[in-house]
Coordinates of N, CA, C and O in Angstrom, one line a residue:
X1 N 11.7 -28.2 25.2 CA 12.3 -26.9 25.0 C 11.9 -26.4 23.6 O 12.2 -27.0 22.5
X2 N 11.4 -25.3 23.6 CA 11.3 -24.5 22.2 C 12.4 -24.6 21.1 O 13.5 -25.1 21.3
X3 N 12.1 -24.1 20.0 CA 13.6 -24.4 19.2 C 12.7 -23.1 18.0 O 11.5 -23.1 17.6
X4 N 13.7 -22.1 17.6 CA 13.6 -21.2 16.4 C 14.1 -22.0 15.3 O 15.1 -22.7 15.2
X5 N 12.9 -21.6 14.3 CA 12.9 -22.5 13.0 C 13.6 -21.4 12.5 O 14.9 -21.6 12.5
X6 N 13.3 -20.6 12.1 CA 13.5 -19.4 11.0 C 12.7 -17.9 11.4 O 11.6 -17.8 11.9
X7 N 13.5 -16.7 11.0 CA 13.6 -15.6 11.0 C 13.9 -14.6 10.2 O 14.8 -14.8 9.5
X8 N 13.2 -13.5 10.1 CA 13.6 -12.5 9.0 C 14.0 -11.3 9.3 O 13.2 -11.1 10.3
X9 N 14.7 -10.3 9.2 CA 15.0 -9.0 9.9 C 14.5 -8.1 8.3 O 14.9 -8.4 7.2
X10 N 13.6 -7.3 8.7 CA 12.9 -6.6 7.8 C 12.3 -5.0 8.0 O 11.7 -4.5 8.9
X11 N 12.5 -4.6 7.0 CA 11.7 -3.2 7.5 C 10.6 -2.8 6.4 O 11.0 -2.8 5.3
X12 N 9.0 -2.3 6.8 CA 8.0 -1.8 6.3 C 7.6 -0.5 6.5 O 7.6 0.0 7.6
X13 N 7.2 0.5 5.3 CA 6.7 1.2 5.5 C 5.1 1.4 6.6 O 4.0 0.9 6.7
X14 N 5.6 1.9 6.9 CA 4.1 2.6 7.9 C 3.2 3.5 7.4 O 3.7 4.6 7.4
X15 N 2.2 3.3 7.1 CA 1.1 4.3 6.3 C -0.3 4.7 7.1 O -1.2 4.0 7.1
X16 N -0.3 6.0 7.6 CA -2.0 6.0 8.3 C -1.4 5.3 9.4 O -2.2 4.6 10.0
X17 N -0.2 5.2 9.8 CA -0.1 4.7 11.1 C -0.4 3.1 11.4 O -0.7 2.7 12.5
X18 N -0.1 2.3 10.1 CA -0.1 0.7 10.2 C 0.5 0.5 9.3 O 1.0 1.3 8.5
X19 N 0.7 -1.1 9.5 CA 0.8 -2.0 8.8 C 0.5 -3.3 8.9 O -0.4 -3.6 9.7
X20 N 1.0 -4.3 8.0 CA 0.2 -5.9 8.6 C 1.4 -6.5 8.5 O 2.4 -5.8 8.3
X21 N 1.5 -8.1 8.8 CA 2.1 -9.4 8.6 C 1.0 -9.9 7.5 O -0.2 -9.6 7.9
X22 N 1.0 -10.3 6.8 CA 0.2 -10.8 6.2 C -0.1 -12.1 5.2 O 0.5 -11.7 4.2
X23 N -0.4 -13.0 5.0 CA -0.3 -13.9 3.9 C 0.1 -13.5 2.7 O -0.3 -12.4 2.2
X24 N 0.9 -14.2 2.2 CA 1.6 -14.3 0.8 C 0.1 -13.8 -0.1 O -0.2 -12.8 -0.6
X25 N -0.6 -15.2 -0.1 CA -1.4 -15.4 -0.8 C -2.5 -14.0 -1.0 O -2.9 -13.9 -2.1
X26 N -2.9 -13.2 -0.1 CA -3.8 -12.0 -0.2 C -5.3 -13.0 -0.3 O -6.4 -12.5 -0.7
X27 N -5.3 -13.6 -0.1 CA -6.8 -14.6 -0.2 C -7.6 -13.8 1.1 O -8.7 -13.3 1.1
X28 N -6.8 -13.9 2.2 CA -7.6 -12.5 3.2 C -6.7 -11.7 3.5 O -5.5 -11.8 3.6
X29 N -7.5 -10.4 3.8 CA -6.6 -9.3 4.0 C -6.7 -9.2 5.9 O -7.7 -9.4 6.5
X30 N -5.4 -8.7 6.6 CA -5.2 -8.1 7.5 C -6.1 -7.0 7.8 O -6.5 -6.7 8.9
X31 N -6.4 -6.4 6.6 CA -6.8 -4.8 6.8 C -8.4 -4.8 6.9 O -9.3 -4.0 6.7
X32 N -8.4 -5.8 7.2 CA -10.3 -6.3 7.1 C -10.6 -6.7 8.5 O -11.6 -7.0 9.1
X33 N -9.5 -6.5 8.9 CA -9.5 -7.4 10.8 C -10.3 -5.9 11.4 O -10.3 -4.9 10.8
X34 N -11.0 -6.1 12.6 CA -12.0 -5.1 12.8 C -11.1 -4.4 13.6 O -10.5 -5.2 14.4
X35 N -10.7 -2.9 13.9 CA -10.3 -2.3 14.6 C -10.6 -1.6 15.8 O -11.2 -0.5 15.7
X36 N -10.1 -2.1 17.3 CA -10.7 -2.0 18.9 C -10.9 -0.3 18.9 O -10.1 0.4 18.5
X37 N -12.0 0.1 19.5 CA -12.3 1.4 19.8 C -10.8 1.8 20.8 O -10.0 0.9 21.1
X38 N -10.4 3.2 21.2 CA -9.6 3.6 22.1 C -8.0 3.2 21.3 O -7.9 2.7 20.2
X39 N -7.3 3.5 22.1 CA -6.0 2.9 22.3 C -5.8 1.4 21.6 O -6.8 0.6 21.7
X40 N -4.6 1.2 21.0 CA -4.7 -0.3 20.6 C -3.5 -0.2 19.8 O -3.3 0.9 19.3
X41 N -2.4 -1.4 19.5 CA -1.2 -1.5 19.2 C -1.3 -2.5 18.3 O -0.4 -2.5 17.4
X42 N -2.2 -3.7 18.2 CA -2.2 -5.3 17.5 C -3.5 -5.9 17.3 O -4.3 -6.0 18.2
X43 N -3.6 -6.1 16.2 CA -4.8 -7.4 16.0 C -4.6 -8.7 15.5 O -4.0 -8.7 14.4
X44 N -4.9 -9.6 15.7 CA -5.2 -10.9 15.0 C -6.2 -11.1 14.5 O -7.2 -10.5 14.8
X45 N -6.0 -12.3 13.4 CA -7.3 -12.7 12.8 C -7.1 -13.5 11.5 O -6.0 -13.9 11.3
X46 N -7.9 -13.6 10.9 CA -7.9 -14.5 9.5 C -7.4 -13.7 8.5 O -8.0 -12.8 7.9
X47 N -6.0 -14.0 8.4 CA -4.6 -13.4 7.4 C -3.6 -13.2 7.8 O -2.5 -13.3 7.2
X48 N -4.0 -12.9 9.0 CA -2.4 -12.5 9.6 C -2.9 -11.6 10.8 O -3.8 -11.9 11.6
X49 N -2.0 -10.0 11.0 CA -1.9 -9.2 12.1 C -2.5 -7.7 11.4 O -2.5 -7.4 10.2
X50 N -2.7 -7.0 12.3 CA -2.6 -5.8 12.0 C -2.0 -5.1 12.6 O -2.1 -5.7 13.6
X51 N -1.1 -4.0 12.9 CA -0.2 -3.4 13.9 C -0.5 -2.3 13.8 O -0.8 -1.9 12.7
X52 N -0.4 -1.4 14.7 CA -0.5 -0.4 15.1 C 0.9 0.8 15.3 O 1.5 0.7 16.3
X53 N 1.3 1.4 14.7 CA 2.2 2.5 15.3 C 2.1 3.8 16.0 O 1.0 4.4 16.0
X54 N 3.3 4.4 16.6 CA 3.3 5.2 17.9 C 3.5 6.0 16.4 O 3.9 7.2 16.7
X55 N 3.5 5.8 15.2 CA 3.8 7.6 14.3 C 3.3 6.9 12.5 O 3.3 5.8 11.9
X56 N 3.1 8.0 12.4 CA 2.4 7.1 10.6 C 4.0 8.1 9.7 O 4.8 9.0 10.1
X57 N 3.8 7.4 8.6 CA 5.2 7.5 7.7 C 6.3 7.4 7.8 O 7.1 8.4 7.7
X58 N 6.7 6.2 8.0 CA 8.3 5.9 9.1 C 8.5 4.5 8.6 O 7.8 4.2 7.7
X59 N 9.0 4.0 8.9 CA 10.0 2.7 8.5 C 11.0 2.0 9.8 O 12.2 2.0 10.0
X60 N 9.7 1.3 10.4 CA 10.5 0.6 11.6 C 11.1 -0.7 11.3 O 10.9 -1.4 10.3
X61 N 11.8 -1.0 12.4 CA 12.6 -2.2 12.0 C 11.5 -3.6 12.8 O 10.9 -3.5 13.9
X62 N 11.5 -4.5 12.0 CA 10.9 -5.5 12.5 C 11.4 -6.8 12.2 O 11.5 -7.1 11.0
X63 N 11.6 -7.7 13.0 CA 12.0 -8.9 13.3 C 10.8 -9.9 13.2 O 9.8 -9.9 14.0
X64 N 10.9 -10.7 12.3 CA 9.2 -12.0 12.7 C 10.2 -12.9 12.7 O 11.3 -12.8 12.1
X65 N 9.8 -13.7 13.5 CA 10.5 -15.5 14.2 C 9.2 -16.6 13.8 O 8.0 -16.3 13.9
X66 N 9.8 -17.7 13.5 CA 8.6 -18.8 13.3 C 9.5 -19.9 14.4 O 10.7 -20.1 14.4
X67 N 8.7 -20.5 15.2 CA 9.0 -20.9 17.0 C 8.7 -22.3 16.4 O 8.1 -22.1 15.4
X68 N 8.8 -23.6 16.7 CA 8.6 -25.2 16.9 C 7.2 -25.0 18.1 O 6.1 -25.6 17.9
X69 N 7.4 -24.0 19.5 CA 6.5 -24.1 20.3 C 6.6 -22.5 21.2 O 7.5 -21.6 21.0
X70 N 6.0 -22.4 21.8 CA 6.2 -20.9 22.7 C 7.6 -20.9 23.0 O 8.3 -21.9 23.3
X71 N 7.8 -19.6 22.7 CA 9.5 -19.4 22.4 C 9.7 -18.9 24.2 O 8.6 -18.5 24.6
X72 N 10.8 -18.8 25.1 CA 11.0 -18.2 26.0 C 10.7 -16.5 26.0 O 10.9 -15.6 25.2
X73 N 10.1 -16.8 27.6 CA 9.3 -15.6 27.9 C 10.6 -14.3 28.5 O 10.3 -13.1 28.7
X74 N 11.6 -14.6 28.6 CA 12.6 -14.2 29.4 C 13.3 -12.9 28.2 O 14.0 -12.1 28.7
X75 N 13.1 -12.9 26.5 CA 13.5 -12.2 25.6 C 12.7 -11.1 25.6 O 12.6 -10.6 24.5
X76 N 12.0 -10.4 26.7 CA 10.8 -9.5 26.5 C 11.1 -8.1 27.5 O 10.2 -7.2 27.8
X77 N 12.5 -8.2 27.9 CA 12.8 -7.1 28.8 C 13.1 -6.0 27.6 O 13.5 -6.3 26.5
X78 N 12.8 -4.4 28.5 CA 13.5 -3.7 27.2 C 12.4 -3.3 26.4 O 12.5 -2.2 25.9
X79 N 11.3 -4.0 26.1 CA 10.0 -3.2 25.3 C 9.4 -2.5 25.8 O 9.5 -2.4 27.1
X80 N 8.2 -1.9 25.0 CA 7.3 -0.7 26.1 C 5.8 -1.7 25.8 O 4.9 -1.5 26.5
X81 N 5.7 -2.6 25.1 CA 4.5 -3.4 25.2 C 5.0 -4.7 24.5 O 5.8 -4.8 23.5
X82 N 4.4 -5.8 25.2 CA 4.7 -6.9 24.7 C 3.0 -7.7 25.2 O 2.4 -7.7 26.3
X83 N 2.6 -8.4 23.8 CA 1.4 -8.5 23.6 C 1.3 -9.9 22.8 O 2.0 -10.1 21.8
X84 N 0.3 -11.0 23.5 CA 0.0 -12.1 23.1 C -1.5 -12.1 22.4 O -2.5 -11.9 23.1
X85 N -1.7 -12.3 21.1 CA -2.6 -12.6 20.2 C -2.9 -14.0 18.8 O -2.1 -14.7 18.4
X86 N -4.0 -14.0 18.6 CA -3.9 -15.6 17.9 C -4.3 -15.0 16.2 O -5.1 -14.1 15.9
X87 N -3.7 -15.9 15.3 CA -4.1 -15.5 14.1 C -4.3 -16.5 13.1 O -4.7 -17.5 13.7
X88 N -4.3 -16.8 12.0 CA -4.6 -18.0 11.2 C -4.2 -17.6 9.7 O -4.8 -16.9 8.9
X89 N -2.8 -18.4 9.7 CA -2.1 -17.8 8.4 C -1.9 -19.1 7.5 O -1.8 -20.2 8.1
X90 N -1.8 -19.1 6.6 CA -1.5 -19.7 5.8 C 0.0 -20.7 5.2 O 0.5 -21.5 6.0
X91 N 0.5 -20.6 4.1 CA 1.9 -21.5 4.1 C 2.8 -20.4 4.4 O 3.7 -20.5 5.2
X92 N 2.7 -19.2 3.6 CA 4.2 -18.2 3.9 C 3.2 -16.8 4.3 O 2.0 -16.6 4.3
X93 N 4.2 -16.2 4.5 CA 3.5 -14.5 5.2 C 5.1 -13.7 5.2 O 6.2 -14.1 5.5
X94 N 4.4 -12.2 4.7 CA 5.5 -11.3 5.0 C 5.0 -10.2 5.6 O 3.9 -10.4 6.1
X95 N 5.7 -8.9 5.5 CA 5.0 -7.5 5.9 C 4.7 -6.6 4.6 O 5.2 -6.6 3.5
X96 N 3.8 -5.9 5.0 CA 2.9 -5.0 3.9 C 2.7 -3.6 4.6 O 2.5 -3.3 5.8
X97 N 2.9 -3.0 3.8 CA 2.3 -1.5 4.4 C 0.9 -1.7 3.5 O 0.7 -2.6 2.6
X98 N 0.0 -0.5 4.1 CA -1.2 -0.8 3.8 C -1.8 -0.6 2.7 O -3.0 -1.0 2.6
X99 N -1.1 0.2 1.6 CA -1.0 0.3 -0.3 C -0.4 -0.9 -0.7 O -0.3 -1.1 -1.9
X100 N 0.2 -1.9 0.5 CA 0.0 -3.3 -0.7 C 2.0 -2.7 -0.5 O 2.5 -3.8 -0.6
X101 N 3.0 -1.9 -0.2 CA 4.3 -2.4 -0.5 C 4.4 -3.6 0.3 O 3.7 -3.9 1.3
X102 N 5.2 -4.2 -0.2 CA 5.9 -5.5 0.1 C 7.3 -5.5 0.9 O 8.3 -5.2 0.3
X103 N 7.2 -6.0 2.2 CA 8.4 -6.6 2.6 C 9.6 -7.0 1.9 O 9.2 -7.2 0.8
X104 N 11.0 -7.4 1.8 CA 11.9 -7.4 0.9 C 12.0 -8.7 1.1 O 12.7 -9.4 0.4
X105 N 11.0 -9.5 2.4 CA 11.6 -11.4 3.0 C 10.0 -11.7 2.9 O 9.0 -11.0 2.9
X106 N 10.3 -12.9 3.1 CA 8.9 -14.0 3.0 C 9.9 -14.7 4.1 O 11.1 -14.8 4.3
X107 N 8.0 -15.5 5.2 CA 8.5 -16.4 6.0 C 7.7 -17.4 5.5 O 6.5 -17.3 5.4
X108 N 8.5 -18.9 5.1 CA 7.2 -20.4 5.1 C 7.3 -20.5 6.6 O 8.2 -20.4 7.4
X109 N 5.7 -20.9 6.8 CA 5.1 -21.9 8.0 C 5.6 -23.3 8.1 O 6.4 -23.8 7.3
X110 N 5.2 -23.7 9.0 CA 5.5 -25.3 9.0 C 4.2 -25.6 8.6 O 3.9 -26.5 7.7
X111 N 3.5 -25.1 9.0 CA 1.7 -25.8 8.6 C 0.6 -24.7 8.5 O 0.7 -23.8 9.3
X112 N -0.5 -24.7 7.6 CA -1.4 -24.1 7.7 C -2.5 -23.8 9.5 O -2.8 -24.7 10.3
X113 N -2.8 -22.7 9.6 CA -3.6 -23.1 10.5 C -3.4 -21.9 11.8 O -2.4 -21.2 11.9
X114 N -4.4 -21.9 12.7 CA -4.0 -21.1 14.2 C -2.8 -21.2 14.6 O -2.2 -22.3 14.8
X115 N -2.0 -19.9 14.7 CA -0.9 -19.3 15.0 C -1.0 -18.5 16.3 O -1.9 -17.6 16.4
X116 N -0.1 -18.7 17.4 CA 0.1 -17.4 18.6 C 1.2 -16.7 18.2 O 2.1 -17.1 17.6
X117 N 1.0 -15.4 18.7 CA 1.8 -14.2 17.9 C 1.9 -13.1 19.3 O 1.0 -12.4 19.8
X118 N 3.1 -13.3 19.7 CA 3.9 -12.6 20.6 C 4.6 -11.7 19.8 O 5.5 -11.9 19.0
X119 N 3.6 -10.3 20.2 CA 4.3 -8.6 19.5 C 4.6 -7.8 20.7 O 3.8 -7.3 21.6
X120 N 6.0 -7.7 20.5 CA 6.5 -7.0 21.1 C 7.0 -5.4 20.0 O 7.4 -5.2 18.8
X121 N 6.8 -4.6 20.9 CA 7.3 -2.7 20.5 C 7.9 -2.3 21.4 O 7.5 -2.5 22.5
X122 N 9.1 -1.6 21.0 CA 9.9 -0.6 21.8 C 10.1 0.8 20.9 O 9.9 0.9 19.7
X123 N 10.6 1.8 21.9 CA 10.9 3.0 20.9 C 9.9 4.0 20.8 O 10.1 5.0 20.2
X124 N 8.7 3.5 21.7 CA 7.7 4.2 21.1 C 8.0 5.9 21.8 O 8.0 6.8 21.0
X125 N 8.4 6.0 23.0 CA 8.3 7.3 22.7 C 9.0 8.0 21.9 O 8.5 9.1 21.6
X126 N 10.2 7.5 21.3 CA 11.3 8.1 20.2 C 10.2 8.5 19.1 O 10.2 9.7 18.6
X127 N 9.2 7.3 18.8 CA 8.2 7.4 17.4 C 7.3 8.6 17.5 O 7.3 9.6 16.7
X128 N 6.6 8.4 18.6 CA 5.3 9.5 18.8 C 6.4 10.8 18.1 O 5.9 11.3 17.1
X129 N 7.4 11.3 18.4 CA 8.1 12.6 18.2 C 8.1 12.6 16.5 O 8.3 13.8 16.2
X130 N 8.0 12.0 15.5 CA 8.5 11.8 14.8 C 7.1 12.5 14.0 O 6.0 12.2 14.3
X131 N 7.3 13.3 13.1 CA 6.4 14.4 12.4 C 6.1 13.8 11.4 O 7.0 13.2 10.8
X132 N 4.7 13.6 11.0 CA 3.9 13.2 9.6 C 4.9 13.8 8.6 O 5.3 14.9 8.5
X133 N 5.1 12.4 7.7 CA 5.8 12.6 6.7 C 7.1 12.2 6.8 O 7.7 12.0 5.7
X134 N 7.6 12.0 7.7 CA 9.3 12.0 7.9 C 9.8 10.9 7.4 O 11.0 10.9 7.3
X135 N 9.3 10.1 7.1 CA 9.8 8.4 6.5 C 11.3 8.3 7.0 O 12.2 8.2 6.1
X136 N 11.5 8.2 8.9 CA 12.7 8.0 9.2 C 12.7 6.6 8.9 O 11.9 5.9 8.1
X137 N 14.0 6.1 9.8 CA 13.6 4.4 9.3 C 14.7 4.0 10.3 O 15.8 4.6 10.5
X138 N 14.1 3.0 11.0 CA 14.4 2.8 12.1 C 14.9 2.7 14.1 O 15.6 2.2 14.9
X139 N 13.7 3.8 13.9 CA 13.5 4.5 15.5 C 12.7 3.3 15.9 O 13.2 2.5 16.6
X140 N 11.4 3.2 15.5 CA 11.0 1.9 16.3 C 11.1 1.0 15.7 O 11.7 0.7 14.6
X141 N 10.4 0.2 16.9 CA 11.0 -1.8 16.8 C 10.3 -2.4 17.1 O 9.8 -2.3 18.3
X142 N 9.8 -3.3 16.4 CA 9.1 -4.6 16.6 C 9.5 -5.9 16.3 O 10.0 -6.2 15.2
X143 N 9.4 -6.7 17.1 CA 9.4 -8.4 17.2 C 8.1 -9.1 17.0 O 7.1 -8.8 17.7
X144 N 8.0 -9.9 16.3 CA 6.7 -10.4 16.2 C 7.3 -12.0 16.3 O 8.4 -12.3 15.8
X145 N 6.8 -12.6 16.8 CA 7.0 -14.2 17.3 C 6.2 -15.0 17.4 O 5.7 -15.3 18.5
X146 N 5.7 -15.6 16.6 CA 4.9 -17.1 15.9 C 5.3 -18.6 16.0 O 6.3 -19.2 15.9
X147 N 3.7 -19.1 16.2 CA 3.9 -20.4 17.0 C 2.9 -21.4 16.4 O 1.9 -20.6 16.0
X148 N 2.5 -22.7 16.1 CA 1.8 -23.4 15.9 C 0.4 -23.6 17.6 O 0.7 -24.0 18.7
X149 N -0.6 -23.3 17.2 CA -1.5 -23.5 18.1 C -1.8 -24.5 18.4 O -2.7 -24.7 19.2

């Protein structure tokens, strides 16, 4: 049975409509992860995530969890996308908007190395409504959920 090590409840600014999870360290950047033609909500890769939002200049709320093993699948009712991706992070990682602010929490790893990363979003239609510039904070929601590979 899975077991939650540790969690942070956090909120990042949104800039251009992203942000990351990203390594403490900045040794690689999220923002370097290559971005899917069309439609797209999440990336993985070497640093961390990239995320996508339903509105740019806003301040959603986000949850990261660090898992022992795949956390139950049964916590995923209730979002408008819930999304499995792999990434390769380092000892700690927080959230960044994309000028580099900083998250107010840091999470440590248990170990270096390939991570699974269950992102979940809700809210989005509340977001899409939300007008360039508005720096609401807290209409949308993300869960991000991390795991040793």
């Amino acid at each position: 049975m899975s077991r939650l090590i540790a969690a942070i409840d956090d909120t990042v600014e949104v800039e251009y409509g992203q942000f990351v999870l990203q390594e403490v360290s900045m040794n690689r950047n999220s923002l370097a992860l290559p971005v899917p033609t069309g439609s797209w909500t999440a990336v993985g890769g070497a640093g961390g995530l990239l995320l996508h939002s339903a509105a740019t200049d806003h301040y959603p709320t986000v949850r990261v969890e660090l898992w022992d093993y795949s956390p139950p699948n049964d916590q995923h009712s209730g979002w408008d996308q819930v999304l499995d991706l792999t990434c390769d992070l380092t000892s700690e990682i927080r959230l960044q908007s994309v000028t580099a602010t900083f998250g107010e929490h840091t999470l440590q790893l248990l170990a270096p190395g390939v991570h699974h990363a269950r992102v979940a979003v809700g809210n989005q239609r509340d977001t899409v409504e939300l007008g360039e510039g508005s720096f609401e904070a807290g209409v949308e929601r993300w869960l991000i959920q991390l795991w040793p590979a």
